[in-house]
XYZ file of C-alpha atoms in Angstrom:
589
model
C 35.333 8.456 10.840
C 38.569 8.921 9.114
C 39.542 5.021 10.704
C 36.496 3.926 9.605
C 36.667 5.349 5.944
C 40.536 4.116 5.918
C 39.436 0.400 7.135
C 37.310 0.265 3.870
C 40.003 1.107 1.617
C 42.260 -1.061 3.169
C 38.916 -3.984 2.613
C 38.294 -3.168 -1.102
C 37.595 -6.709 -1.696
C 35.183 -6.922 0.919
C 33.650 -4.022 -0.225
C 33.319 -4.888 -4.480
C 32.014 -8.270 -2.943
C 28.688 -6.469 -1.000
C 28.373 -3.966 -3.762
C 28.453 -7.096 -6.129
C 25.782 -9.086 -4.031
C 24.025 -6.011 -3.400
C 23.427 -5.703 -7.336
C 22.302 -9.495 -7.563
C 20.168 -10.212 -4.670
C 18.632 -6.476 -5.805
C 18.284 -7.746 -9.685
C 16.432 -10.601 -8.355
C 14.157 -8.891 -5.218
C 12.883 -6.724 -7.970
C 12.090 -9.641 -10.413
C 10.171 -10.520 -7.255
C 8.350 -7.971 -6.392
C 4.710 -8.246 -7.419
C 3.416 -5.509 -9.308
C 0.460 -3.560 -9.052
C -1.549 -0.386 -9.752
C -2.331 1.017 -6.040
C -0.703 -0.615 -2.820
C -4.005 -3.348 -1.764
C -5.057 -2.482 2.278
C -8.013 -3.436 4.137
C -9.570 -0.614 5.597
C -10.800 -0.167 9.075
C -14.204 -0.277 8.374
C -16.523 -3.279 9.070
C -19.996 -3.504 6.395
C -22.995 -4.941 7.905
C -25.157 -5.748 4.814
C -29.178 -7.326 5.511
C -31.260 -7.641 2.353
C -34.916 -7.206 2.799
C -36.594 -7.703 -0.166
C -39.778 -5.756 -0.955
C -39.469 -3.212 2.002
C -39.378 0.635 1.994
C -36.436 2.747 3.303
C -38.755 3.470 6.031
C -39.708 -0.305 7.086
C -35.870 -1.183 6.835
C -34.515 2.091 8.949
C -37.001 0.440 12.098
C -36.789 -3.259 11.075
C -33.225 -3.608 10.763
C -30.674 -0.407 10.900
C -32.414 0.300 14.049
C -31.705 -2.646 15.662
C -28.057 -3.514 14.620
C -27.349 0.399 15.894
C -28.071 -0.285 19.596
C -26.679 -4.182 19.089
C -23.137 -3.146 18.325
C -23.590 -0.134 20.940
C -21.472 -1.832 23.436
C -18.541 -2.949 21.107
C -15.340 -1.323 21.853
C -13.021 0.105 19.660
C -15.741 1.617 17.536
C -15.411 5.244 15.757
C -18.727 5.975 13.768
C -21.246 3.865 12.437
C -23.480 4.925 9.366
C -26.523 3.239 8.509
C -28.103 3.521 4.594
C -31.722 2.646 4.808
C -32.882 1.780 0.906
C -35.385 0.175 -1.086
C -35.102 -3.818 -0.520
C -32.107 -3.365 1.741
C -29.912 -1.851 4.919
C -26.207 -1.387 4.548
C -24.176 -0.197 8.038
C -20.887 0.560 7.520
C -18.398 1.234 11.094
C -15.542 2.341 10.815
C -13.155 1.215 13.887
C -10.506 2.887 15.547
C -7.024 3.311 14.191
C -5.403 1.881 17.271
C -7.230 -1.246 17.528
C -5.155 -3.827 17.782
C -7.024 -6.456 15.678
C -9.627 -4.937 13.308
C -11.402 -9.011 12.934
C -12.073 -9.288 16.334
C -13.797 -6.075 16.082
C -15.700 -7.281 13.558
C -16.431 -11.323 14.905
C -17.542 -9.036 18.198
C -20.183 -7.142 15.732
C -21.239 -10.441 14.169
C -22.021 -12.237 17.653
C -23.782 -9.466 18.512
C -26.003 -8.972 15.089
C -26.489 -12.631 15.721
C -28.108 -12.057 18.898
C -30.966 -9.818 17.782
C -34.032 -11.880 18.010
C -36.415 -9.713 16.199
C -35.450 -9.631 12.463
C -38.561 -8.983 10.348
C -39.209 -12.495 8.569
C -38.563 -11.566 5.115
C -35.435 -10.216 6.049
C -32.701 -12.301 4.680
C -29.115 -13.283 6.827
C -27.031 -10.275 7.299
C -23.516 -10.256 5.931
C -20.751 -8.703 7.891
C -17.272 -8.162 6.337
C -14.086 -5.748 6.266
C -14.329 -3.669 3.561
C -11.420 -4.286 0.882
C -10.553 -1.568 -1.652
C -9.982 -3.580 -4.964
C -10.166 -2.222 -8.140
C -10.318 -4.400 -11.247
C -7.161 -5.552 -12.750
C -8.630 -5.908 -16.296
C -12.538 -6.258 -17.817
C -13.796 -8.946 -20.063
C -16.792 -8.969 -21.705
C -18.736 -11.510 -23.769
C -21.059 -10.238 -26.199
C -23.064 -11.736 -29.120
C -22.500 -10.579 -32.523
C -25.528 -9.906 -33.876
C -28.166 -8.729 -31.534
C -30.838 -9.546 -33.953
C -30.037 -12.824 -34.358
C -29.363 -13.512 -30.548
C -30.900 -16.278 -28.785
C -31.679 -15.894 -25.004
C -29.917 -14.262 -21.773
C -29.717 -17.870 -20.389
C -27.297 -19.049 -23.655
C -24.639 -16.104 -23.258
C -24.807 -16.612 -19.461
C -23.758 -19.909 -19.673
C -20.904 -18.885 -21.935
C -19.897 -16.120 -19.932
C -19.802 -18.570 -17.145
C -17.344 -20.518 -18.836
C -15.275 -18.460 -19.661
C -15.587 -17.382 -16.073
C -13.917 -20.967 -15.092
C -11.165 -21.304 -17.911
C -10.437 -17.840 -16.718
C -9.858 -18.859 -12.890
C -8.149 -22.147 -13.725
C -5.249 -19.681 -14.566
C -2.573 -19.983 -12.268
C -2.237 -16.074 -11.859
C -5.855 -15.535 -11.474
C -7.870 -16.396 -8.104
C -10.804 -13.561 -8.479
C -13.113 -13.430 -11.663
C -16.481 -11.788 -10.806
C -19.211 -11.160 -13.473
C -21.081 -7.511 -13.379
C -24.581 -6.585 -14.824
C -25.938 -10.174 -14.048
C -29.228 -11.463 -12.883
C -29.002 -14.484 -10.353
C -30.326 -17.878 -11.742
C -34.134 -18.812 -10.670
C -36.074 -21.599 -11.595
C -39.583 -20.804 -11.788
C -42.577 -23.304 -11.297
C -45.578 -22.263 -12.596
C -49.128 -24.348 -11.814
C -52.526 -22.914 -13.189
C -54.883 -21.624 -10.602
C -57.275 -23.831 -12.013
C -55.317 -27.176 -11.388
C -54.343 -26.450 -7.736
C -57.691 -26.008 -6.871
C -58.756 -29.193 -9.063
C -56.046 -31.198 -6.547
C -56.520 -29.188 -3.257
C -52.736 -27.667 -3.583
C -52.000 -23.980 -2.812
C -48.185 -22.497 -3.596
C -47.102 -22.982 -0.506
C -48.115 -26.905 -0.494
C -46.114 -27.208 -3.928
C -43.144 -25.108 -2.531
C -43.182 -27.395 0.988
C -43.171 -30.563 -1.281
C -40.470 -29.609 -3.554
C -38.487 -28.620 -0.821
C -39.184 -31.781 1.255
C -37.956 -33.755 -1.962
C -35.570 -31.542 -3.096
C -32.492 -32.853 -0.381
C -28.991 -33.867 0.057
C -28.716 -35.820 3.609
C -25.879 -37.401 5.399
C -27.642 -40.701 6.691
C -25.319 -42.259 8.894
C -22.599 -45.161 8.570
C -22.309 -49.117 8.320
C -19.662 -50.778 9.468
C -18.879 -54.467 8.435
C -15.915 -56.700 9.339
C -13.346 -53.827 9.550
C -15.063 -51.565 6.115
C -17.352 -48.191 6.697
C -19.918 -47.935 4.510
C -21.177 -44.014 4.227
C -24.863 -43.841 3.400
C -25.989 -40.813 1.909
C -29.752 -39.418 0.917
C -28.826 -38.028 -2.350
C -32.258 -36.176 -4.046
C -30.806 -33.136 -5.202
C -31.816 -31.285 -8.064
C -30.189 -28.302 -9.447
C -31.537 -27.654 -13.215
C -35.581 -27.381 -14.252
C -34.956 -30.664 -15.674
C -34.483 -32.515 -12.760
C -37.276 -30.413 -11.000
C -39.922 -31.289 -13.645
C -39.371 -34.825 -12.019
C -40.191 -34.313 -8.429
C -43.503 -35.845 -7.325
C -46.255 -34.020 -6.091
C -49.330 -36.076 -5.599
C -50.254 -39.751 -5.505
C -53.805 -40.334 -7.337
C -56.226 -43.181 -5.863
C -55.161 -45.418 -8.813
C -51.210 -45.285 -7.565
C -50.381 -42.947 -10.301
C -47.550 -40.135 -8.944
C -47.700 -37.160 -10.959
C -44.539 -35.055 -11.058
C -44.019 -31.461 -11.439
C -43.918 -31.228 -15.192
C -47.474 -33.082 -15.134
C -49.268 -30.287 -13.198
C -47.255 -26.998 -14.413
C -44.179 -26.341 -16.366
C -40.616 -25.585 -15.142
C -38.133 -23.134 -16.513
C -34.986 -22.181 -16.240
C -34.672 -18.475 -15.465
C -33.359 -15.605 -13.996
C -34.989 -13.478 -10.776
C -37.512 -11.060 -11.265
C -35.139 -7.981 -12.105
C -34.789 -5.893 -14.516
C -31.305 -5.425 -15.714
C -30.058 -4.950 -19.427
C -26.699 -5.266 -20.090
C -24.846 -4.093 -23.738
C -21.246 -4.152 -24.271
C -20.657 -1.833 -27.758
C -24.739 -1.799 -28.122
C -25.218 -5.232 -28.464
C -26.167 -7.372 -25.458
C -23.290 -9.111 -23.202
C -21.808 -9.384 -19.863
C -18.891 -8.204 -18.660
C -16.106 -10.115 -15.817
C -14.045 -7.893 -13.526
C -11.006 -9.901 -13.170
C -9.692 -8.311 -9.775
C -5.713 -8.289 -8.203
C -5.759 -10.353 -4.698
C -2.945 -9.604 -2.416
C -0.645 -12.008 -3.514
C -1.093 -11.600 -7.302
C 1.269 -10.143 -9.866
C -1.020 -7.298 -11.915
C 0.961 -7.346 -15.159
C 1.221 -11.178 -15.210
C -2.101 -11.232 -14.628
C -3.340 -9.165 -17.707
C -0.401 -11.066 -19.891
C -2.561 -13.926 -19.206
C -5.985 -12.658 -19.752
C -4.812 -11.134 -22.910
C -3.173 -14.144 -24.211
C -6.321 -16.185 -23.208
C -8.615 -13.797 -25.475
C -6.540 -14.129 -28.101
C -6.034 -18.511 -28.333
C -9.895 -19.080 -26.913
C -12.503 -19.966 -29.078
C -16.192 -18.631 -28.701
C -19.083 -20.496 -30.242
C -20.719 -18.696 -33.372
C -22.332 -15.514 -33.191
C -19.963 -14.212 -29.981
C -16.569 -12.429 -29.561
C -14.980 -10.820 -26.749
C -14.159 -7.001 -25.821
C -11.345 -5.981 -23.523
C -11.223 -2.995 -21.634
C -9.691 -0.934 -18.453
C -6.575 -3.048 -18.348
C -4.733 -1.179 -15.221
C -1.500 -2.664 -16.480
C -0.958 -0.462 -19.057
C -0.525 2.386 -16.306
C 2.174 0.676 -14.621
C 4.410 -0.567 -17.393
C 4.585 3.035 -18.275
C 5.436 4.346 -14.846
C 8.347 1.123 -14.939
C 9.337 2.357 -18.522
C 9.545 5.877 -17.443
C 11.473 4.712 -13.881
C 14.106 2.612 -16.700
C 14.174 5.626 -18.637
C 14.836 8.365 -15.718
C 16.814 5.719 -14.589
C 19.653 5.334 -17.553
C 19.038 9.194 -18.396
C 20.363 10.290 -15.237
C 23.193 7.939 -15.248
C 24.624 8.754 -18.698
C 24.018 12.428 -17.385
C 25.870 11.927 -14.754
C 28.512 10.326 -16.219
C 28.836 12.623 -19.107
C 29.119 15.885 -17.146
C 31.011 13.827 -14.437
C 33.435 12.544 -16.961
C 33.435 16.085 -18.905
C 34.717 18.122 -15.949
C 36.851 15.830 -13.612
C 37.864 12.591 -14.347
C 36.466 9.078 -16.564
C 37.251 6.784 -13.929
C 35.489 9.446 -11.062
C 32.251 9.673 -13.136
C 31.980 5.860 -13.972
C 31.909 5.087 -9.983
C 29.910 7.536 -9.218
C 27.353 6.472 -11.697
C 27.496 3.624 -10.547
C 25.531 4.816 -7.230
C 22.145 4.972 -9.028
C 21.618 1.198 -9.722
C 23.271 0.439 -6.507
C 20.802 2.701 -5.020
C 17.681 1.709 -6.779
C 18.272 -2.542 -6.588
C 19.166 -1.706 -2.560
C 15.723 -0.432 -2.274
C 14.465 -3.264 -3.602
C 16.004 -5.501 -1.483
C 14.034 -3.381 1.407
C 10.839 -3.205 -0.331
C 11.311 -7.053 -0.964
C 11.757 -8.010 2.765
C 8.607 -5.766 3.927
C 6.470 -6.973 1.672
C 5.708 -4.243 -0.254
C 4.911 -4.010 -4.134
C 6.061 -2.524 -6.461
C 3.143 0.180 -7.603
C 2.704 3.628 -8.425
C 3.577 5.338 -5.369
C 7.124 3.249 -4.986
C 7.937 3.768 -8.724
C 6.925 7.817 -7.724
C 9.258 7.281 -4.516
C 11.991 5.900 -6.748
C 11.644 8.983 -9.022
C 12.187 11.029 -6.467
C 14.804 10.179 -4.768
C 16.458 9.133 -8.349
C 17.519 13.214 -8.336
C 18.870 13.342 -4.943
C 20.745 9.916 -4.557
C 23.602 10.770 -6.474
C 24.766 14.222 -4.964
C 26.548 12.838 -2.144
C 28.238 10.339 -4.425
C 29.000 13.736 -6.242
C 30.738 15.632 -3.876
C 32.487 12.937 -2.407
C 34.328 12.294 -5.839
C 34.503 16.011 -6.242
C 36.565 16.465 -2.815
C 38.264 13.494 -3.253
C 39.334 14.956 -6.972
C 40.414 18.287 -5.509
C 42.770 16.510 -3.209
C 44.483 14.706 -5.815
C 44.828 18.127 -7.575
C 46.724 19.394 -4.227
C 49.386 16.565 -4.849
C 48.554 13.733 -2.770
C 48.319 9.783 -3.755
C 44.825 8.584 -4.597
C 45.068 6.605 -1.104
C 45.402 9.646 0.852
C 43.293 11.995 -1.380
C 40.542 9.574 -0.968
C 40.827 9.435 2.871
C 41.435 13.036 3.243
C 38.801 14.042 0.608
C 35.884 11.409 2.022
C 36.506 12.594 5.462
C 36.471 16.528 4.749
C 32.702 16.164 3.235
C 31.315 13.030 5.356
C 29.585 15.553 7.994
C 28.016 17.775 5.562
C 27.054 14.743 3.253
C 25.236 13.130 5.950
C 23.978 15.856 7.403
C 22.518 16.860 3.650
C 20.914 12.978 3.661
C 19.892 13.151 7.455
C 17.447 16.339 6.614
C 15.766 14.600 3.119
C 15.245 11.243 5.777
C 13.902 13.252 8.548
C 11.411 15.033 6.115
C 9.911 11.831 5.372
C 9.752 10.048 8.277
C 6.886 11.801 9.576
C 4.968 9.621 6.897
C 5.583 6.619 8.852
C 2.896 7.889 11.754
C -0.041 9.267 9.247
C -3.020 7.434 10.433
C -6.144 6.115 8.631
C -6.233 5.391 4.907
C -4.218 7.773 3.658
C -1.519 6.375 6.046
C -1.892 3.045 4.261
C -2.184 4.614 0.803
C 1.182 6.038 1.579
C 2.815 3.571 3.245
C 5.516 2.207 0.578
C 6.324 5.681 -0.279
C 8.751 6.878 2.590
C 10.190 3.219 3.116
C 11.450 3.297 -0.461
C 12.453 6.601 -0.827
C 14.496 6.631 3.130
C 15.981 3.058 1.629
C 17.880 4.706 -1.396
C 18.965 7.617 0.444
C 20.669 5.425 3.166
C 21.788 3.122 0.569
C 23.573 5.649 -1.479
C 24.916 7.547 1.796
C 26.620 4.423 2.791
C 27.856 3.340 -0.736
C 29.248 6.867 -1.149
C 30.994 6.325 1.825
C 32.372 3.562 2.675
C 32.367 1.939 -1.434
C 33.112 4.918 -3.605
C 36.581 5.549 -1.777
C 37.849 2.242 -2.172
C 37.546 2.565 -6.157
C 38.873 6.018 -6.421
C 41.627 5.085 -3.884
C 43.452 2.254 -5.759
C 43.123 4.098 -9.591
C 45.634 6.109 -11.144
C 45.403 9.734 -9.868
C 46.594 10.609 -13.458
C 43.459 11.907 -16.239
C 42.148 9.262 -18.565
C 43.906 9.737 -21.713
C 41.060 10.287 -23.956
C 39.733 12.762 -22.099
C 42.474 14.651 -20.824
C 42.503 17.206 -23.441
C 38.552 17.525 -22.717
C 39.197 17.982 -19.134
C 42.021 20.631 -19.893
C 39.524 22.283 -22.111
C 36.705 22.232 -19.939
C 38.197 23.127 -16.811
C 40.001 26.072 -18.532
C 36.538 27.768 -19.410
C 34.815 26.696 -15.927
C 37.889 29.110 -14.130
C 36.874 31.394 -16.580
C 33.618 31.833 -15.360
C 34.759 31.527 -12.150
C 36.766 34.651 -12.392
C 34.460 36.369 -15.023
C 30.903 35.707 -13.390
C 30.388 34.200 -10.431
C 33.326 35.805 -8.144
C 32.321 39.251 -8.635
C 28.464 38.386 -8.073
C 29.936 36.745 -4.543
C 31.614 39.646 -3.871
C 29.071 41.981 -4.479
C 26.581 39.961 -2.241
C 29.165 39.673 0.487
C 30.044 43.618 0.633
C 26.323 44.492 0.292
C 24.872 41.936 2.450
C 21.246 44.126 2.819
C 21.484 43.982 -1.547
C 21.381 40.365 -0.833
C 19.101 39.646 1.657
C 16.390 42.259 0.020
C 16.223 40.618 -2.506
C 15.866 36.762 -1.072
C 12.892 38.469 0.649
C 11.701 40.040 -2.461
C 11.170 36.502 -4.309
C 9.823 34.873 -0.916
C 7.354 37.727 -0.949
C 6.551 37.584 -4.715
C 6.366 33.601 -4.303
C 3.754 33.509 -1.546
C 1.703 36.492 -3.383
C 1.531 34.270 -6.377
C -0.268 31.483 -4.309
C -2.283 33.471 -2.234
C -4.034 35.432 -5.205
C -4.505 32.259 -6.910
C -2.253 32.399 -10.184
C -0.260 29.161 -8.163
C -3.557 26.913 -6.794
C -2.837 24.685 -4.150
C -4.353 21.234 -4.201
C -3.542 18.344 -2.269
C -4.438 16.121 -5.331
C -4.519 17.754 -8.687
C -7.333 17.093 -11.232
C -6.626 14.925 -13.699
C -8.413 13.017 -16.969
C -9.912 10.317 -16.485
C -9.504 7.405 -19.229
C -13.159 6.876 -19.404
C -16.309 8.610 -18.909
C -19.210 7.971 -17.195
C -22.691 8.637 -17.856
C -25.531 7.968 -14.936
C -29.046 8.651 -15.045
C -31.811 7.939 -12.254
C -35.095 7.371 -11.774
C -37.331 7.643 -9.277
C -38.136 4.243 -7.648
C -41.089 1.795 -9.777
C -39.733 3.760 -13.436
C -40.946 1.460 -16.064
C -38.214 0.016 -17.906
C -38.954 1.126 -21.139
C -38.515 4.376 -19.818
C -35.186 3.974 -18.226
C -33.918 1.691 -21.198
C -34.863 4.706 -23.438
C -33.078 7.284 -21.228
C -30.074 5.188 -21.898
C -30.364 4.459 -25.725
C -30.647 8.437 -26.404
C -27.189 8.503 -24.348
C -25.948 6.106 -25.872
C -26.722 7.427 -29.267
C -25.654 10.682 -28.302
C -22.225 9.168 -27.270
């Protein structure tokens, strides 16, 4: 080691160069790093989603969870499947093995298979199969009118809230904008009873017609003297408009009446009943949700910015809520903060008791440490989140003690007499074994991290890469860097702190001598003193969580930002009854 540790020196250019590029390429891997609230995983569970409209739990349980039960029986790799029979709908949700090598083969397996089953009631709708995503979202935005008096129909702020839907994901850093509380669009024909019958038309004749007419075909090609010509049926009609238009019947005297001429058309929304107030007057609301390769603070830096420049006709505003960004830049401003308190710490008290020089290249250490993680974190894709930012503070504590008793040694050596060269060999090689055995232990104790299985392993994932990254960082800059600047310095104090050195150093011996030698002597000549009383405070410390004054949680309960208020029915409530439930809350709130 001493070779080793002497070949550095003897490279200090070499050395200032990687510590240089470590510092840039670290600078710019963490202007690169997306950031986020949570790290983003898919789980390892597959939902199997068939809606059946109008059935009971019990007709869906036999109809359809049933069914896609002993279907996926003979897929491999699955743990435990759960099926949720409810009103108008079955959800399954399987969860698949940890060590399966390839959870979407799994789940194209489960679709064949659910694709297979011949005996789907009718009614039933296609079944949806899909990995299940944990996504939170990044930021809400909600459209609202005004003046809820005055407001004109649910179709009107739809449409607006749609918009603003489509301005939002034209934004470059947006690709997922979902609206919540909405009713899906209908258009509803409606023909008296009295005119079917006076035309011999039932429903089902006017819905086979409409359908019939209602078409976008491919109809071939023509080719001609080296041109294609692509022919096209194009009948399609997406607004009540347009429907009113389709004809139904031919009379004797040639005359086609349409739609519009037998019944009216509107445009509408299914039969559902959903109410939706933002702030007690009615609007709609659009989750704007982080994909995986989307940058969370950019993202509400553009939302925001978009609220503020975009225009909403008269009568509507917008409301913005649950931004998620707000939680990280204060975890990044508290990381910055920890960050440059612990270095002017160190410094100070470095600079107080040994040397200037010593306790500027030993601060030094922390943003080496911290922009060499990020090189790591960087190149395995991680993010920076909460949990790294929590690894970083950490490890922020930790990374600069071996930097600390490397200068230390290395300063007690040059007390002794010898060069800076020599003191810095001689003092580096005295400490490396206890250094990196003090390093080895933190890694070890977080490296069992690295094997925690399911989706807590996941949730934790980023947190002993970043943490293990800085340690090993610092451990080799302490090394291998930190002699070479203490080596070719003057071994002689700064001048304007030489008297403060003097000073300080003075009173440390003092308490040397005064306190802390007698106290070591005392434990050393009454070793059973000692040890009685490590026991003592062991014993006292474990009493204190067993009889509960210490709890022990593996998450501790926190506050919530915002509260939530839920109240259910039984199924077939009127609405007015469930709209009043929530008025008195609301009131009440």
């Amino acid at each position: 080691m001493k070779s080793a540790i002497r070949w550095a020196i003897n490279q200090t250019p070499s050395m200032n160069t990687i510590m240089v590029a470590v510092l840039a390429i670290g600078f710019l891997a963490a202007m690169k790093l997306r950031r986020e609230e949570f790290p983003a995983f898919d789980l390892e569970m597959i939902l199997v989603t068939v809606p059946y409209p109008g059935a009971s739990p019990e007709e869906v349980e036999s109809g359809i969870c049933l069914k896609i039960e002993e279907a996926i029986r003979s897929v491999d790799g699955l743990k435990k499947v759960t099926s949720v029979a409810g009103e108008g709908s079955a959800n399954v949700v399987i969860e698949v093995k940890t060590d399966v090598p390839s959870v979407q083969k799994v789940l194209n397996e489960i679709k064949s298979e659910i694709d297979r089953i011949p005996s789907f009631p009718d009614l039933a709708e296609d079944p949806e199969v899909k990995q299940v995503t944990l996504r939170n979202p990044a930021i809400t935005v909600g459209v609202l009118s005004t003046n809820s008096e005055a407001f004109d129909s649910e179709l009107q702020l739809r449409e607006i809230t749609e918009q603003v839907r489509e301005d939002l994901l034209q934004i470059p850093q947006i690709s997922v904008a979902d609206i919540t509380g909405e009713r899906k669009y209908q258009i509803d024909v409606e023909i008296p009873e009295a005119t079917l019958r006076e035309y011999g038309l039932s429903l089902t004749d006017v819905a086979t017609r409409i359908r019939t007419r209602n078409l976008e075909l491919p109809g071939g090609s023509i080719r001609d003297r080296g041109e294609t010509y692509l022919l096209r049926g194009k009948n399609k009609r997406l607004s009540g408009d347009e429907i009113e238009n389709i004809p139904l019947i031919t009379r004797r005297d040639g005359v086609a009446l349409t739609v519009a001429d037998l019944g009216s058309v509107k445009d509408e929304f299914i039969d559902s009943t959903s109410i939706s107030n933002i702030n007690g007057k009615p609007g709609l609301a659009i989750a704007v949700k982080a994909a995986s390769r989307e940058d969370l603070l950019a993202m509400a830096d553009a939302v925001n910015e978009y609220v503020k420049v975009k225009k909403l006709p008269v009568g509507y505003e917008f409301a913005v809520w649950g931004d998620s960004s707000i939680n990280v830049r204060d975890r990044l401003d508290l990381l910055k903060r920890n960050g440059a308190q612990g270095l002017v710490l160190v410094f100070i008290v470095l600079a107080i008791f040994l040397d200037l020089r010593l306790a500027f290249w030993v601060a030094i250490g922390i943003p080496i440490s911290i922009l060499g993680a990020c090189i790591v974190l960087w190149q395995f894709d991680q993010t920076l989140n909460m949990l790294s930012m929590f690894a970083f503070l950490i490890a922020l504590g930790i990374v600069v003690d071996d930097g600390i008793v490397i200068g230390e040694n290395i300063y007690s050596h040059r007390e002794l007499g010898k060069d800076s060269m020599q003191a810095s060999i001689d003092g580096t090689t005295e400490v490396v074994p206890s250094v990196f055995t003090s390093i080895g232990t933190t890694v070890f104790a977080f490296m069992p991290m690295f094997f925690v299985s399911g989706v807590m392993g996941k949730f934790f994932a980023v947190l002993p890469v970043a943490v293990i990254a800085m340690l090993v960082i610092s451990l080799l800059e302490s090394i291998f860097v930190l002699p070479c600047h203490l080596a070719h310095g003057s071994s002689k104090p700064f001048f304007l702190t030489a008297g403060l050195n003097r000073w300080t150093n003075r009173n440390l011996d003092l308490f040397i001598r005064k306190v802390y030698f007698p106290i070591t002597t005392f434990c050393i000549k009454n070793p059973l003193v000692a040890l009685s009383s490590a026991v003592c405070i062991l014993l006292f410390s474990v009493t204190l969580v067993l009889n509960g004054t210490v709890p022990s949680v593996f998450f501790p309960k926190l506050d919530s930002p915002e509260v939530i208020s839920k109240i259910i029915f039984p199924d077939g409530t009127p609405s007015r009854i469930t709209e009043a439930a929530t008025l008195k809350i609301e009131k009440a709130i």
